[in-house]
mmCIF file of C-alpha atoms in Angstrom:
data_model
loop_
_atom_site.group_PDB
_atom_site.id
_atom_site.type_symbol
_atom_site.label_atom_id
_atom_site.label_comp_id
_atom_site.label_asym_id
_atom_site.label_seq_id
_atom_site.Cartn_x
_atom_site.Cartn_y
_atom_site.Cartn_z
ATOM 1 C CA UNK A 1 -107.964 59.068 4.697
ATOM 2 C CA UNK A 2 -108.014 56.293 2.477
ATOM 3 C CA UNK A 3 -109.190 58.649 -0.828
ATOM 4 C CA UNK A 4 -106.171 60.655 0.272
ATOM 5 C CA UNK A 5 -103.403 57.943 0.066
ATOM 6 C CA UNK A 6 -105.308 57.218 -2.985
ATOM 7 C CA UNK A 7 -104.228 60.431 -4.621
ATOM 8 C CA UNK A 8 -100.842 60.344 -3.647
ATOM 9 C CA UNK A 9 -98.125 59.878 -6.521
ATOM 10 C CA UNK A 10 -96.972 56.983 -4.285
ATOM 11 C CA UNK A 11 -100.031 54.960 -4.750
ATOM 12 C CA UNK A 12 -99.429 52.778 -7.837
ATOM 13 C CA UNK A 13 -95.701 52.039 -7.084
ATOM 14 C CA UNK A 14 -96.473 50.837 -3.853
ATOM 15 C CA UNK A 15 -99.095 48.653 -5.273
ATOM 16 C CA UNK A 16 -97.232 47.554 -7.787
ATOM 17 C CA UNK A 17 -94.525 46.643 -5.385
ATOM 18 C CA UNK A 18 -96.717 44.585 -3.400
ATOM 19 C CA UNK A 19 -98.345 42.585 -5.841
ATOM 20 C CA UNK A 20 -94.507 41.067 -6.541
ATOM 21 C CA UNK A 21 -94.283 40.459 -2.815
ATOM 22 C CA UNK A 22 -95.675 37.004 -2.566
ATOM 23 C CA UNK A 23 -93.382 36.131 -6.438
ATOM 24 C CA UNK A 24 -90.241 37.409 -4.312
ATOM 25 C CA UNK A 25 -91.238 35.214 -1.332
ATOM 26 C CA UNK A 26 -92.154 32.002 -3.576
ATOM 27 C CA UNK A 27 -88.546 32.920 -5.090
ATOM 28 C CA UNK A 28 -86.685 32.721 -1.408
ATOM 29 C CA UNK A 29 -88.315 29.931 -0.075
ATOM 30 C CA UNK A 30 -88.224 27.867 -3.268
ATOM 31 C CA UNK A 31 -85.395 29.087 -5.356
ATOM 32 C CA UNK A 32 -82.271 30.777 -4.833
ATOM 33 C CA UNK A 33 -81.087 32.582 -1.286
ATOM 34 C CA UNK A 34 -77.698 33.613 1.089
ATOM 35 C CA UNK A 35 -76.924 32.294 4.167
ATOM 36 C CA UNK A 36 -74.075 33.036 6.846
ATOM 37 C CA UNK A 37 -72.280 29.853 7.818
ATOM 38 C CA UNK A 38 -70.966 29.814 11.449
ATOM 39 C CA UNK A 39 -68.195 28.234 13.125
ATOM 40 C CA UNK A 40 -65.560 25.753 12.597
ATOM 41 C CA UNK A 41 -67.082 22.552 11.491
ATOM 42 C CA UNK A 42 -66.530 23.693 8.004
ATOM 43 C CA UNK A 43 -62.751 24.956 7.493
ATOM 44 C CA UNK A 44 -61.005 24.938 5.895
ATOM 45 C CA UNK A 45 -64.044 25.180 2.963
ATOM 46 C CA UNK A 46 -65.768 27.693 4.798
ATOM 47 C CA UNK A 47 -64.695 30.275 7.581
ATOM 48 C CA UNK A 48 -60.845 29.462 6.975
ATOM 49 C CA UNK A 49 -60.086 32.401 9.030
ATOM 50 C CA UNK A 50 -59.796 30.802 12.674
ATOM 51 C CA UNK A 51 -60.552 34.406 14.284
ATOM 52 C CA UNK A 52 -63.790 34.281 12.977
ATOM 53 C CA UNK A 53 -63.765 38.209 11.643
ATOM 54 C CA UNK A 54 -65.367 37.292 8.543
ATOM 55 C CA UNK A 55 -68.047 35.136 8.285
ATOM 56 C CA UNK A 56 -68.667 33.288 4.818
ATOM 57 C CA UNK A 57 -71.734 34.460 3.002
ATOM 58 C CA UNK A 58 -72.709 31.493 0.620
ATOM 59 C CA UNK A 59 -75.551 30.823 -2.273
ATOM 60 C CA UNK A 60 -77.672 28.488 -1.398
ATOM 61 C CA UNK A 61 -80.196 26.732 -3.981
ATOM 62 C CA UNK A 62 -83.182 25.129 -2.558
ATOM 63 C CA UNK A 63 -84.493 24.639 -6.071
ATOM 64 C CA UNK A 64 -81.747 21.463 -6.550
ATOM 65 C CA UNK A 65 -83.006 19.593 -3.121
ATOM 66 C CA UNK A 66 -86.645 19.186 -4.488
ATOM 67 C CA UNK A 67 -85.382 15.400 -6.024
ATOM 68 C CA UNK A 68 -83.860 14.931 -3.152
ATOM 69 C CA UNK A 69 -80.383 13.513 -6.261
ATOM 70 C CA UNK A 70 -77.466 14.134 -3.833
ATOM 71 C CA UNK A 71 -74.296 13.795 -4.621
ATOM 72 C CA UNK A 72 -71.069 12.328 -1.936
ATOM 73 C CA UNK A 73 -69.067 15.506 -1.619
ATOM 74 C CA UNK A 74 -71.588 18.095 -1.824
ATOM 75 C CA UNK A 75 -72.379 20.540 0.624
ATOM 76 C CA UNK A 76 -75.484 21.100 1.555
ATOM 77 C CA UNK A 77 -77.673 22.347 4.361
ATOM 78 C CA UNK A 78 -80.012 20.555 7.026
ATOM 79 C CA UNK A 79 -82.171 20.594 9.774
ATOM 80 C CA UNK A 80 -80.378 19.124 13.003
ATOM 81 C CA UNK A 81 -81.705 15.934 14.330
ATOM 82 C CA UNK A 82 -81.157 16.646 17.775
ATOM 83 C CA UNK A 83 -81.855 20.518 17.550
ATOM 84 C CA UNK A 84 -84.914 21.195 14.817
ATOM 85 C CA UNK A 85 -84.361 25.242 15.174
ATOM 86 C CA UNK A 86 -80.918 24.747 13.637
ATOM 87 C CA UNK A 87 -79.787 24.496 10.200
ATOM 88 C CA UNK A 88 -76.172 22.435 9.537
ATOM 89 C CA UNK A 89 -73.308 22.909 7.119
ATOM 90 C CA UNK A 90 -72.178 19.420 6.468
ATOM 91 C CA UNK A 91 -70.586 17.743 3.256
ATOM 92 C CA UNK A 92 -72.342 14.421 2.327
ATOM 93 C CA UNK A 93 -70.150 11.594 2.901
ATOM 94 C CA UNK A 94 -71.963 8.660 1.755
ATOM 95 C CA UNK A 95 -75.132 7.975 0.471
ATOM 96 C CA UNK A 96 -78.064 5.209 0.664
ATOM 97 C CA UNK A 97 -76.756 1.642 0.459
ATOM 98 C CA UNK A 98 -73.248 2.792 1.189
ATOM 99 C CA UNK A 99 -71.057 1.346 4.416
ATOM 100 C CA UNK A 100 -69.053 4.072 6.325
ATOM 101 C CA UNK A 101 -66.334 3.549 9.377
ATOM 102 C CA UNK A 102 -67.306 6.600 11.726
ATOM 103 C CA UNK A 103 -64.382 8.257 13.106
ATOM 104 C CA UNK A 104 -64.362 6.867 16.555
ATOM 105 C CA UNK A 105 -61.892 4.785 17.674
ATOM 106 C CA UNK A 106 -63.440 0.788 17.870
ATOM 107 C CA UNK A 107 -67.029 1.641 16.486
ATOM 108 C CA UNK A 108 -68.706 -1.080 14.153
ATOM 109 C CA UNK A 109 -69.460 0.429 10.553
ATOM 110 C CA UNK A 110 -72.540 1.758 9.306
ATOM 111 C CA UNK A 111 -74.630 0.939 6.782
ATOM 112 C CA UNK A 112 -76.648 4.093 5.483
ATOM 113 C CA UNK A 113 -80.360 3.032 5.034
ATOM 114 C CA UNK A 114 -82.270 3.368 2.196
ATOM 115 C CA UNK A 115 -83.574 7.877 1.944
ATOM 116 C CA UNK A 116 -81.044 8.468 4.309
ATOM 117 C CA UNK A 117 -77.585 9.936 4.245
ATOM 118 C CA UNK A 118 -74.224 10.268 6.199
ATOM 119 C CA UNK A 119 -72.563 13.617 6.479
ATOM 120 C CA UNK A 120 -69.989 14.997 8.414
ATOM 121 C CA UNK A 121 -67.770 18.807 8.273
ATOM 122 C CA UNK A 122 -64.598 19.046 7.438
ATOM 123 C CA UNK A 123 -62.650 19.959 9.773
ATOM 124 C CA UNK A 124 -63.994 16.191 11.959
ATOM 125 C CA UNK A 125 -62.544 17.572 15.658
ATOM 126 C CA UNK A 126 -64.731 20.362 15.550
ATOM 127 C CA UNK A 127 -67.810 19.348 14.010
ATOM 128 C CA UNK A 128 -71.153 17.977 15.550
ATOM 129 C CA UNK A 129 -72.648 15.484 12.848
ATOM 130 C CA UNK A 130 -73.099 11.695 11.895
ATOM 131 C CA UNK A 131 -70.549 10.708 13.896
ATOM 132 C CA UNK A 132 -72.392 12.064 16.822
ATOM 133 C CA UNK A 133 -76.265 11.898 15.575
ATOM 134 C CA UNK A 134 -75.714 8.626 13.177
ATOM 135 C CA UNK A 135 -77.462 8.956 9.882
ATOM 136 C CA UNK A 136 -79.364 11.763 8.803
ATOM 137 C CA UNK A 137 -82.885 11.427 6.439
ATOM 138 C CA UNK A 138 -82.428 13.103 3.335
ATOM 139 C CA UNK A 139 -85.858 14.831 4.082
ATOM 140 C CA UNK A 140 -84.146 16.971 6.872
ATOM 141 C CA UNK A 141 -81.469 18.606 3.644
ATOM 142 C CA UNK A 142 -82.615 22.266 2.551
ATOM 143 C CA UNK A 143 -80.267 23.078 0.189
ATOM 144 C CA UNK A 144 -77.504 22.460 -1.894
ATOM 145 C CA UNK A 145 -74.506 25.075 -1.072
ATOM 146 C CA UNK A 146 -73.151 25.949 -4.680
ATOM 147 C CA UNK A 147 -71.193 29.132 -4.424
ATOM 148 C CA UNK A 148 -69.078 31.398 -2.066
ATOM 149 C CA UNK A 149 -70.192 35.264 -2.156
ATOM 150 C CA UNK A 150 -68.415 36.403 0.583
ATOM 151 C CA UNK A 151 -65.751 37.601 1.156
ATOM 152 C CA UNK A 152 -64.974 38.625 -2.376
ATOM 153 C CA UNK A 153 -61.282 36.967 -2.232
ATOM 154 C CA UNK A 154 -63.031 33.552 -2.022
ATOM 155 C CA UNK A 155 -65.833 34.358 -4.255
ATOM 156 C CA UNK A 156 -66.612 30.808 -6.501
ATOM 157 C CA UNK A 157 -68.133 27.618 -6.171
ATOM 158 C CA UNK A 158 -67.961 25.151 -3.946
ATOM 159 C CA UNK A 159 -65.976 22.181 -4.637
ATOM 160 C CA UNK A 160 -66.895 18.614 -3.893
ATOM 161 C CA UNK A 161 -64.526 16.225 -2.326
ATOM 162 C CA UNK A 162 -63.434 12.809 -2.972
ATOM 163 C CA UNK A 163 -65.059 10.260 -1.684
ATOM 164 C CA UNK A 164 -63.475 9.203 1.602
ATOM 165 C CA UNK A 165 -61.822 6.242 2.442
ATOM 166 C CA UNK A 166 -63.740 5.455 5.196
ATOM 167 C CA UNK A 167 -66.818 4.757 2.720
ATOM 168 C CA UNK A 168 -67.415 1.873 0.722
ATOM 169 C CA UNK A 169 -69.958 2.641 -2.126
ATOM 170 C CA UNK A 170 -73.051 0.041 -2.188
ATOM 171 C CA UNK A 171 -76.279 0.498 -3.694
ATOM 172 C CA UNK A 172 -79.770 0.208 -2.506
ATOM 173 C CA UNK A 173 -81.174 -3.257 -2.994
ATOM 174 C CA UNK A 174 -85.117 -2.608 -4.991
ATOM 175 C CA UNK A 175 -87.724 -3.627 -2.628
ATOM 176 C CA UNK A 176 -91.605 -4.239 -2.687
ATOM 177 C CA UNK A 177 -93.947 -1.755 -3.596
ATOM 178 C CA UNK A 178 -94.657 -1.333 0.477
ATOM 179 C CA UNK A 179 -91.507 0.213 0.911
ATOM 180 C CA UNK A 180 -92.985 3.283 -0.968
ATOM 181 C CA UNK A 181 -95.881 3.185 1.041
#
């Protein structure tokens, strides 16, 4: 059976297909993929449609988190705290050493330790993220979300945001060498 497949004409393009299997899955995990973003947290940025007919197909590049050099105002994508099967839309808000007010009413602000960040969505009433969970470790981020693909009318990149008001910029004092430990 095997000396048969063998002289089929389909023999070398199928193994020449496979051998750029394991490139193309280096290439997805590593580099460049799409992903579907869900729900509301996001709008208007993503999903501005409230009936939720069309659901945003975005570029995301895992290549960019692998220095783990964020940005306030990107958008990127994480693994929940609370949940560790599901992966987050949020926008960074603030970043290590920085002091943020969270949105409820009377709560004490936060200072964002050192790897760590603070994100939130944009539309805040709809949105479960450091308001709920508190700060998130920048080891949880999977990618940076650079471009809208879908739908076609809102094909482009995605823009970061200004820095909110709520945040007041600090920076990370430098420790001893047992912090890197």
């Amino acid at each position: 059976m095997f000396s048969r497949f063998r002289s089929s004409p389909y023999w070398k393009p199928t193994i020449r297909a496979l051998a750029w299997f394991p490139v193309v899955m280096f290439f997805a995990d590593h580099g460049f993929s799409y992903g579907i973003v869900q729900g509301r947290s996001m709008q208007p940025t993503f999903n501005p449609d409230s009936n939720q007919l069309w659901k945003d197909r975005v570029l995301l590049n895992k290549w960019a988190v692998t220095d783990h050099k964020f940005e306030r105002g990107e958008v990127v994508t994480l693994i929940s705290p609370n949940d560790p099967k599901a992966i987050l839309t949020k926008r960074i808000i603030a970043l290590e050493g920085d002091t943020v007010q969270p949105l409820k009413h009377g709560s004490k602000p936060v200072h964002v330790p050192k790897g760590h960040c603070w994100v939130e969505g944009d539309e805040a009433f709809h949105s479960r993220d450091s308001n709920t969970f508190g700060t998130v470790p920048m080891g949880l981020i999977t990618a940076k979300v650079t471009y809208v693909l879908f739908p076609f009318s809102r094909c482009g990149p995605v823009e970061k945001k200004p820095i909110s008001r709520r945040v007041t910029s600090g920076t990370v004092k430098l420790g001893r060498d047992e912090d890197y430990l």
